[in-house]
Amino acid sequence: MEKAETLVKRHKYIGKSCALFFSSDPIKITRAQGQYMFDEADNRYLDCINNVAHVGHCHPDVVRAGTEQMVQLSTNSRFLHDKIVLLAEKLASTFPDPLSVCFFVNSGSEANDLALRLARAHTKTTDIIVLDHAYHGHTISEIAISPYKFDHTGGEGKADWVHVAPCPDTYRGKYNDKNCDPADFGAKYAQEVQTLIEAAEENGHRVGAFIAESLQSCGGQIIPPKNYYRDVYKYVREAGGVCIADEVQVGFGRVGSHMWAFELQDVVPDIVTIGKPMGNGHPVACVVTTPEIAASFTATGMEYFNTYGGNPVSCAIALEVLEVIEREKLRENAVVIGDYLLEEFHKLKEKHPLIGDTRGVGMFLGIELVKDLEKRTPATVEAQIVITRLKEKFVLFSADGPQANVLKFKSPMCFNKDNADELVQKLDQVFSDLEEVRSKNGPVGKMAYENGIIDQSGVPKCLVAANGDVTHPTRDN
């Protein structure tokens, strides 16, 4: 179909709340390979968005593993087969003791939902501490523990059994380099969790769990300060709770130096949830926990059954993803390319006043844009302009964070040095173009620029939709 026809059918048959990237002018993707995606005109886009295609789009070995297994056996998970136990054994070998028991599901949302059930079975309480701006999934239970959703449009606010701790953002959070000694960041933010535990107990509640992404993604590519999780886990466990690490976006070696991002803080969670990259685009996910917590779940007497979770095809694909990570040394690549990119992002920060902060580890990086370096005013519109201009230059990028002003880098792990140079060169050009526009247009032009109007140089500060409506750039998740 022509792109226009595809859009018409999508508008007719797909729910309007199902968002597209670059929604005002979406790209129609027809194929992908490695770190590249191609549109209907066969234009090649450098993919800096897809942490799902972890080892590269349509990796031939992963495709082969899935195809061969589908030809041989594809059935539900109540039948005994080798692939599920081989995958569980392989996964368990990558985790520290006592994390060794696996429950297979189909998505990260399902994994986090099951993690809540495990925690409640073990602690006999529902109260939970979450981080502000966190996102843990799209099910009812996960929306309830995701301030990223329940505190925004369409959300119903916080339930009384949910306690929200400040996000450990050391750039614009409650404790930052303007009001706190960096050496105290971890202790200060961890104490906020202890305060919530004490307040809950004073009100007759008992906290049963703490859940957090090991590195917060939708919250703006947040790297927690040293010792933060060490202290938080101590406080939660002293209160009788369990600690859940959400690795759905940041696991499987994305940080480079370790397989799992929680290892950066030298802690061992009680429950870990994994998904997205696990199947390289195939729907497979997992909850990994301790024998003790698994036993508590069994003791409830309720059988756990997931029709497709752990089916032979999903397990064959996930096994091959793990093999590719090792065989192609993708963790090592994440260290080399991630370090190089972060250094180049630092150089861009020194050159362009629009960049307030650069941060990250491995292939999980963020560039925070601000209108004023001293005030750190979020440059939300500018972030949307940057990702739109990059799209025009055939680079796919996204923006997120509470003010949608953080550029997020989370590419396939096969991203290479040439790709990194291309990205940096095009970012540099886009930032330079924006600065030129602002300097040339004077007060009136600057006002138009900041309010989302297209300027004479063609920077798309408002976009024309397929139906002719003129709309301002919106946050693309």
PDB file of C-alpha atoms in Angstrom, residues 218-447:
ATOM      1  CA  CYS A 218      11.337   7.093  30.747  1.00  0.00           C
ATOM      2  CA  GLY A 219      12.314   9.304  33.681  1.00  0.00           C
ATOM      3  CA  GLY A 220      15.101  10.789  31.567  1.00  0.00           C
ATOM      4  CA  GLN A 221      18.044   8.368  31.328  1.00  0.00           C
ATOM      5  CA  ILE A 222      18.846   8.651  35.032  1.00  0.00           C
ATOM      6  CA  ILE A 223      22.005   7.076  36.415  1.00  0.00           C
ATOM      7  CA  PRO A 224      21.533   6.648  40.190  1.00  0.00           C
ATOM      8  CA  PRO A 225      24.342   7.916  42.433  1.00  0.00           C
ATOM      9  CA  LYS A 226      26.854   5.610  44.060  1.00  0.00           C
ATOM     10  CA  ASN A 227      25.549   3.479  46.932  1.00  0.00           C
ATOM     11  CA  TYR A 228      21.938   4.532  46.360  1.00  0.00           C
ATOM     12  CA  TYR A 229      20.548   1.040  45.863  1.00  0.00           C
ATOM     13  CA  ARG A 230      22.857  -0.401  48.516  1.00  0.00           C
ATOM     14  CA  ASP A 231      21.255   1.822  51.156  1.00  0.00           C
ATOM     15  CA  VAL A 232      17.716   1.560  49.764  1.00  0.00           C
ATOM     16  CA  TYR A 233      17.816  -2.236  49.690  1.00  0.00           C
ATOM     17  CA  LYS A 234      19.071  -2.231  53.303  1.00  0.00           C
ATOM     18  CA  TYR A 235      16.206  -0.015  54.490  1.00  0.00           C
ATOM     19  CA  VAL A 236      13.546  -1.983  52.600  1.00  0.00           C
ATOM     20  CA  ARG A 237      14.769  -5.355  53.828  1.00  0.00           C
ATOM     21  CA  GLU A 238      15.005  -4.132  57.419  1.00  0.00           C
ATOM     22  CA  ALA A 239      11.325  -3.195  57.086  1.00  0.00           C
ATOM     23  CA  GLY A 240      10.479  -6.717  55.917  1.00  0.00           C
ATOM     24  CA  GLY A 241      10.148  -5.872  52.233  1.00  0.00           C
ATOM     25  CA  VAL A 242      11.679  -7.254  49.064  1.00  0.00           C
ATOM     26  CA  CYS A 243      13.583  -5.406  46.334  1.00  0.00           C
ATOM     27  CA  ILE A 244      12.554  -5.674  42.676  1.00  0.00           C
ATOM     28  CA  ALA A 245      14.939  -4.615  39.899  1.00  0.00           C
ATOM     29  CA  ASP A 246      13.219  -3.762  36.621  1.00  0.00           C
ATOM     30  CA  GLU A 247      15.755  -4.611  33.903  1.00  0.00           C
ATOM     31  CA  VAL A 248      13.239  -4.638  31.045  1.00  0.00           C
ATOM     32  CA  GLN A 249      14.951  -1.750  29.249  1.00  0.00           C
ATOM     33  CA  VAL A 250      18.510  -1.864  30.556  1.00  0.00           C
ATOM     34  CA  GLY A 251      19.393  -5.550  30.903  1.00  0.00           C
ATOM     35  CA  PHE A 252      21.245  -8.063  28.719  1.00  0.00           C
ATOM     36  CA  GLY A 253      24.582  -6.240  28.705  1.00  0.00           C
ATOM     37  CA  ARG A 254      23.392  -2.803  27.598  1.00  0.00           C
ATOM     38  CA  VAL A 255      25.592  -1.198  30.265  1.00  0.00           C
ATOM     39  CA  GLY A 256      28.579  -3.079  28.847  1.00  0.00           C
ATOM     40  CA  SER A 257      30.621  -3.751  31.954  1.00  0.00           C
ATOM     41  CA  HIS A 258      27.959  -6.069  33.391  1.00  0.00           C
ATOM     42  CA  MET A 259      25.157  -8.254  32.111  1.00  0.00           C
ATOM     43  CA  TRP A 260      22.625  -6.597  34.414  1.00  0.00           C
ATOM     44  CA  ALA A 261      22.520  -2.910  35.306  1.00  0.00           C
ATOM     45  CA  PHE A 262      21.853  -3.531  39.010  1.00  0.00           C
ATOM     46  CA  GLU A 263      25.363  -4.972  39.205  1.00  0.00           C
ATOM     47  CA  LEU A 264      26.738  -1.449  38.702  1.00  0.00           C
ATOM     48  CA  GLN A 265      25.664  -0.726  42.294  1.00  0.00           C
ATOM     49  CA  ASP A 266      27.004  -3.979  43.746  1.00  0.00           C
ATOM     50  CA  VAL A 267      23.593  -5.148  44.971  1.00  0.00           C
ATOM     51  CA  VAL A 268      21.547  -8.320  44.538  1.00  0.00           C
ATOM     52  CA  PRO A 269      17.774  -7.824  44.200  1.00  0.00           C
ATOM     53  CA  ASP A 270      15.212 -10.344  45.446  1.00  0.00           C
ATOM     54  CA  ILE A 271      13.283 -10.298  42.175  1.00  0.00           C
ATOM     55  CA  VAL A 272      14.424  -9.232  38.682  1.00  0.00           C
ATOM     56  CA  THR A 273      12.181  -8.601  35.683  1.00  0.00           C
ATOM     57  CA  ILE A 274      13.520  -8.832  32.140  1.00  0.00           C
ATOM     58  CA  GLY A 275      11.922  -8.421  28.712  1.00  0.00           C
ATOM     59  CA  LYS A 276      12.204  -6.296  25.534  1.00  0.00           C
ATOM     60  CA  PRO A 277      15.739  -7.261  24.333  1.00  0.00           C
ATOM     61  CA  MET A 278      15.322 -10.852  25.491  1.00  0.00           C
ATOM     62  CA  GLY A 279      13.684 -11.921  22.219  1.00  0.00           C
ATOM     63  CA  ASN A 280      15.165  -9.266  19.926  1.00  0.00           C
ATOM     64  CA  GLY A 281      11.634  -8.203  19.035  1.00  0.00           C
ATOM     65  CA  HIS A 282       9.923 -11.533  19.701  1.00  0.00           C
ATOM     66  CA  PRO A 283       7.498 -11.359  22.671  1.00  0.00           C
ATOM     67  CA  VAL A 284       9.269 -13.144  25.505  1.00  0.00           C
ATOM     68  CA  ALA A 285      10.100 -12.007  29.050  1.00  0.00           C
ATOM     69  CA  CYS A 286      10.924 -13.467  32.441  1.00  0.00           C
ATOM     70  CA  VAL A 287      10.869 -13.018  36.200  1.00  0.00           C
ATOM     71  CA  VAL A 288      13.927 -14.339  38.031  1.00  0.00           C
ATOM     72  CA  THR A 289      13.770 -14.747  41.787  1.00  0.00           C
ATOM     73  CA  THR A 290      15.070 -16.719  44.748  1.00  0.00           C
ATOM     74  CA  PRO A 291      14.005 -20.243  45.762  1.00  0.00           C
ATOM     75  CA  GLU A 292      12.599 -18.796  48.994  1.00  0.00           C
ATOM     76  CA  ILE A 293      10.282 -16.322  47.253  1.00  0.00           C
ATOM     77  CA  ALA A 294       9.292 -18.917  44.649  1.00  0.00           C
ATOM     78  CA  ALA A 295       8.347 -21.254  47.504  1.00  0.00           C
ATOM     79  CA  SER A 296       6.132 -18.568  49.061  1.00  0.00           C
ATOM     80  CA  PHE A 297       4.351 -18.205  45.731  1.00  0.00           C
ATOM     81  CA  THR A 298       3.839 -21.970  45.497  1.00  0.00           C
ATOM     82  CA  ALA A 299       2.522 -22.033  49.076  1.00  0.00           C
ATOM     83  CA  THR A 300      -0.476 -19.895  48.081  1.00  0.00           C
ATOM     84  CA  GLY A 301      -1.857 -22.996  46.399  1.00  0.00           C
ATOM     85  CA  MET A 302      -2.683 -21.163  43.176  1.00  0.00           C
ATOM     86  CA  GLU A 303      -1.198 -22.744  40.073  1.00  0.00           C
ATOM     87  CA  TYR A 304       0.725 -20.384  37.801  1.00  0.00           C
ATOM     88  CA  PHE A 305      -0.026 -20.952  34.144  1.00  0.00           C
ATOM     89  CA  ASN A 306       0.901 -18.813  31.145  1.00  0.00           C
ATOM     90  CA  THR A 307      -0.161 -20.329  27.821  1.00  0.00           C
ATOM     91  CA  TYR A 308       2.664 -18.913  25.726  1.00  0.00           C
ATOM     92  CA  GLY A 309       5.180 -17.875  28.357  1.00  0.00           C
ATOM     93  CA  GLY A 310       8.165 -20.166  27.860  1.00  0.00           C
ATOM     94  CA  ASN A 311       6.895 -21.793  24.663  1.00  0.00           C
ATOM     95  CA  PRO A 312       9.582 -23.601  22.599  1.00  0.00           C
ATOM     96  CA  VAL A 313       9.841 -20.933  19.885  1.00  0.00           C
ATOM     97  CA  SER A 314      10.242 -18.046  22.328  1.00  0.00           C
ATOM     98  CA  CYS A 315      12.815 -19.975  24.328  1.00  0.00           C
ATOM     99  CA  ALA A 316      14.814 -20.934  21.202  1.00  0.00           C
ATOM    100  CA  ILE A 317      14.941 -17.284  20.156  1.00  0.00           C
ATOM    101  CA  ALA A 318      15.948 -16.049  23.616  1.00  0.00           C
ATOM    102  CA  LEU A 319      18.665 -18.689  23.847  1.00  0.00           C
ATOM    103  CA  GLU A 320      20.109 -17.550  20.543  1.00  0.00           C
ATOM    104  CA  VAL A 321      20.036 -13.895  21.650  1.00  0.00           C
ATOM    105  CA  LEU A 322      22.179 -14.841  24.639  1.00  0.00           C
ATOM    106  CA  GLU A 323      24.544 -16.756  22.351  1.00  0.00           C
ATOM    107  CA  VAL A 324      24.859 -13.801  19.951  1.00  0.00           C
ATOM    108  CA  ILE A 325      25.634 -11.410  22.806  1.00  0.00           C
ATOM    109  CA  GLU A 326      28.547 -13.638  23.789  1.00  0.00           C
ATOM    110  CA  ARG A 327      29.690 -14.663  20.321  1.00  0.00           C
ATOM    111  CA  GLU A 328      29.734 -11.140  18.878  1.00  0.00           C
ATOM    112  CA  LYS A 329      31.118  -9.578  22.089  1.00  0.00           C
ATOM    113  CA  LEU A 330      28.312  -7.058  22.213  1.00  0.00           C
ATOM    114  CA  ARG A 331      28.943  -6.169  25.855  1.00  0.00           C
ATOM    115  CA  GLU A 332      32.504  -5.265  24.955  1.00  0.00           C
ATOM    116  CA  ASN A 333      31.196  -3.226  22.029  1.00  0.00           C
ATOM    117  CA  ALA A 334      28.833  -1.366  24.370  1.00  0.00           C
ATOM    118  CA  VAL A 335      31.780  -0.323  26.521  1.00  0.00           C
ATOM    119  CA  VAL A 336      33.895   0.911  23.601  1.00  0.00           C
ATOM    120  CA  ILE A 337      31.154   2.658  21.616  1.00  0.00           C
ATOM    121  CA  GLY A 338      29.331   3.897  24.720  1.00  0.00           C
ATOM    122  CA  ASP A 339      32.466   5.464  26.180  1.00  0.00           C
ATOM    123  CA  TYR A 340      33.308   7.036  22.827  1.00  0.00           C
ATOM    124  CA  LEU A 341      29.818   8.466  22.350  1.00  0.00           C
ATOM    125  CA  LEU A 342      29.645   9.844  25.880  1.00  0.00           C
ATOM    126  CA  GLU A 343      32.996  11.582  25.367  1.00  0.00           C
ATOM    127  CA  GLU A 344      31.733  13.055  22.093  1.00  0.00           C
ATOM    128  CA  PHE A 345      28.487  14.148  23.763  1.00  0.00           C
ATOM    129  CA  HIS A 346      30.580  15.909  26.416  1.00  0.00           C
ATOM    130  CA  LYS A 347      32.390  17.775  23.628  1.00  0.00           C
ATOM    131  CA  LEU A 348      29.055  18.815  22.114  1.00  0.00           C
ATOM    132  CA  LYS A 349      28.010  20.095  25.546  1.00  0.00           C
ATOM    133  CA  GLU A 350      31.065  22.350  25.693  1.00  0.00           C
ATOM    134  CA  LYS A 351      30.210  23.712  22.256  1.00  0.00           C
ATOM    135  CA  HIS A 352      26.426  24.102  22.428  1.00  0.00           C
ATOM    136  CA  PRO A 353      24.697  25.980  25.273  1.00  0.00           C
ATOM    137  CA  LEU A 354      21.448  24.130  24.532  1.00  0.00           C
ATOM    138  CA  ILE A 355      22.980  21.039  26.173  1.00  0.00           C
ATOM    139  CA  GLY A 356      22.708  21.146  29.949  1.00  0.00           C
ATOM    140  CA  ASP A 357      23.874  17.659  30.840  1.00  0.00           C
ATOM    141  CA  THR A 358      25.223  14.496  29.235  1.00  0.00           C
ATOM    142  CA  ARG A 359      25.123  11.204  31.098  1.00  0.00           C
ATOM    143  CA  GLY A 360      24.927   7.460  30.758  1.00  0.00           C
ATOM    144  CA  VAL A 361      26.772   4.178  30.713  1.00  0.00           C
ATOM    145  CA  GLY A 362      27.354   1.721  27.880  1.00  0.00           C
ATOM    146  CA  MET A 363      24.676   2.114  25.215  1.00  0.00           C
ATOM    147  CA  PHE A 364      22.257   3.844  27.585  1.00  0.00           C
ATOM    148  CA  LEU A 365      22.922   7.571  27.188  1.00  0.00           C
ATOM    149  CA  GLY A 366      21.070  10.845  27.605  1.00  0.00           C
ATOM    150  CA  ILE A 367      21.496  14.448  26.487  1.00  0.00           C
ATOM    151  CA  GLU A 368      19.416  16.883  28.538  1.00  0.00           C
ATOM    152  CA  LEU A 369      18.481  20.101  26.726  1.00  0.00           C
ATOM    153  CA  VAL A 370      17.916  23.395  28.553  1.00  0.00           C
ATOM    154  CA  LYS A 371      17.039  26.935  27.491  1.00  0.00           C
ATOM    155  CA  ASP A 372      19.170  28.435  30.250  1.00  0.00           C
ATOM    156  CA  LEU A 373      22.279  26.734  31.624  1.00  0.00           C
ATOM    157  CA  GLU A 374      22.074  28.465  35.001  1.00  0.00           C
ATOM    158  CA  LYS A 375      18.340  28.024  35.570  1.00  0.00           C
ATOM    159  CA  ARG A 376      18.259  24.645  33.815  1.00  0.00           C
ATOM    160  CA  THR A 377      14.934  25.521  32.189  1.00  0.00           C
ATOM    161  CA  PRO A 378      13.799  22.451  30.216  1.00  0.00           C
ATOM    162  CA  ALA A 379      14.049  22.920  26.430  1.00  0.00           C
ATOM    163  CA  THR A 380      11.045  20.762  25.577  1.00  0.00           C
ATOM    164  CA  VAL A 381      10.149  22.277  22.203  1.00  0.00           C
ATOM    165  CA  GLU A 382      13.788  22.308  21.168  1.00  0.00           C
ATOM    166  CA  ALA A 383      14.104  18.603  21.955  1.00  0.00           C
ATOM    167  CA  GLN A 384      11.215  17.870  19.604  1.00  0.00           C
ATOM    168  CA  ILE A 385      12.794  20.025  16.919  1.00  0.00           C
ATOM    169  CA  VAL A 386      16.092  18.181  17.290  1.00  0.00           C
ATOM    170  CA  ILE A 387      14.537  14.735  16.851  1.00  0.00           C
ATOM    171  CA  THR A 388      12.472  15.994  13.899  1.00  0.00           C
ATOM    172  CA  ARG A 389      15.531  17.463  12.194  1.00  0.00           C
ATOM    173  CA  LEU A 390      17.491  14.275  12.859  1.00  0.00           C
ATOM    174  CA  LYS A 391      14.699  12.288  11.225  1.00  0.00           C
ATOM    175  CA  GLU A 392      15.070  14.506   8.149  1.00  0.00           C
ATOM    176  CA  LYS A 393      18.758  13.572   8.207  1.00  0.00           C
ATOM    177  CA  PHE A 394      17.813   9.858   8.404  1.00  0.00           C
ATOM    178  CA  VAL A 395      18.652   9.368  12.085  1.00  0.00           C
ATOM    179  CA  LEU A 396      15.972   8.064  14.458  1.00  0.00           C
ATOM    180  CA  PHE A 397      16.110   9.532  17.947  1.00  0.00           C
ATOM    181  CA  SER A 398      13.563  10.071  20.725  1.00  0.00           C
ATOM    182  CA  ALA A 399      13.050  12.418  23.672  1.00  0.00           C
ATOM    183  CA  ASP A 400      11.656  11.659  27.108  1.00  0.00           C
ATOM    184  CA  GLY A 401      11.869  12.603  30.768  1.00  0.00           C
ATOM    185  CA  PRO A 402       9.340  14.500  32.927  1.00  0.00           C
ATOM    186  CA  GLN A 403       9.650  17.568  30.669  1.00  0.00           C
ATOM    187  CA  ALA A 404      10.331  15.589  27.457  1.00  0.00           C
ATOM    188  CA  ASN A 405      13.653  17.411  27.102  1.00  0.00           C
ATOM    189  CA  VAL A 406      16.100  14.492  27.327  1.00  0.00           C
ATOM    190  CA  LEU A 407      17.381  12.943  24.103  1.00  0.00           C
ATOM    191  CA  LYS A 408      17.567   9.175  24.624  1.00  0.00           C
ATOM    192  CA  PHE A 409      20.194   6.964  22.999  1.00  0.00           C
ATOM    193  CA  LYS A 410      19.371   3.235  23.219  1.00  0.00           C
ATOM    194  CA  SER A 411      20.340   1.741  19.886  1.00  0.00           C
ATOM    195  CA  PRO A 412      20.791  -1.896  18.879  1.00  0.00           C
ATOM    196  CA  MET A 413      24.010  -3.194  20.435  1.00  0.00           C
ATOM    197  CA  CYS A 414      25.710  -3.626  17.060  1.00  0.00           C
ATOM    198  CA  PHE A 415      26.042   0.166  16.700  1.00  0.00           C
ATOM    199  CA  ASN A 416      29.607   0.861  15.527  1.00  0.00           C
ATOM    200  CA  LYS A 417      32.205   3.640  15.386  1.00  0.00           C
ATOM    201  CA  ASP A 418      31.098   4.873  11.963  1.00  0.00           C
ATOM    202  CA  ASN A 419      27.509   5.038  13.221  1.00  0.00           C
ATOM    203  CA  ALA A 420      28.659   6.992  16.264  1.00  0.00           C
ATOM    204  CA  ASP A 421      30.545   9.495  14.115  1.00  0.00           C
ATOM    205  CA  GLU A 422      27.525   9.947  11.843  1.00  0.00           C
ATOM    206  CA  LEU A 423      25.262  10.573  14.832  1.00  0.00           C
ATOM    207  CA  VAL A 424      27.608  13.086  16.462  1.00  0.00           C
ATOM    208  CA  GLN A 425      28.171  14.970  13.188  1.00  0.00           C
ATOM    209  CA  LYS A 426      24.447  15.299  12.561  1.00  0.00           C
ATOM    210  CA  LEU A 427      23.677  16.266  16.150  1.00  0.00           C
ATOM    211  CA  ASP A 428      26.363  18.937  15.934  1.00  0.00           C
ATOM    212  CA  GLN A 429      24.827  20.300  12.730  1.00  0.00           C
ATOM    213  CA  VAL A 430      21.286  20.368  14.145  1.00  0.00           C
ATOM    214  CA  PHE A 431      22.402  22.178  17.298  1.00  0.00           C
ATOM    215  CA  SER A 432      24.382  24.677  15.202  1.00  0.00           C
ATOM    216  CA  ASP A 433      21.354  25.307  12.970  1.00  0.00           C
ATOM    217  CA  LEU A 434      19.150  25.970  15.979  1.00  0.00           C
ATOM    218  CA  GLU A 435      21.647  28.419  17.444  1.00  0.00           C
ATOM    219  CA  GLU A 436      21.908  30.240  14.114  1.00  0.00           C
ATOM    220  CA  VAL A 437      18.136  30.578  13.923  1.00  0.00           C
ATOM    221  CA  ARG A 438      17.926  32.013  17.424  1.00  0.00           C
ATOM    222  CA  SER A 439      20.720  34.518  16.822  1.00  0.00           C
ATOM    223  CA  LYS A 440      19.333  35.772  13.493  1.00  0.00           C
ATOM    224  CA  ASN A 441      15.651  36.256  14.205  1.00  0.00           C
ATOM    225  CA  GLY A 442      15.753  38.733  17.093  1.00  0.00           C
ATOM    226  CA  PRO A 443      13.034  39.041  19.788  1.00  0.00           C
ATOM    227  CA  VAL A 444      10.043  38.424  17.502  1.00  0.00           C
ATOM    228  CA  GLY A 445      11.634  35.469  15.764  1.00  0.00           C
ATOM    229  CA  LYS A 446      12.784  34.076  19.069  1.00  0.00           C
ATOM    230  CA  MET A 447       9.235  34.315  20.436  1.00  0.00           C
TER     231      MET A 447
END
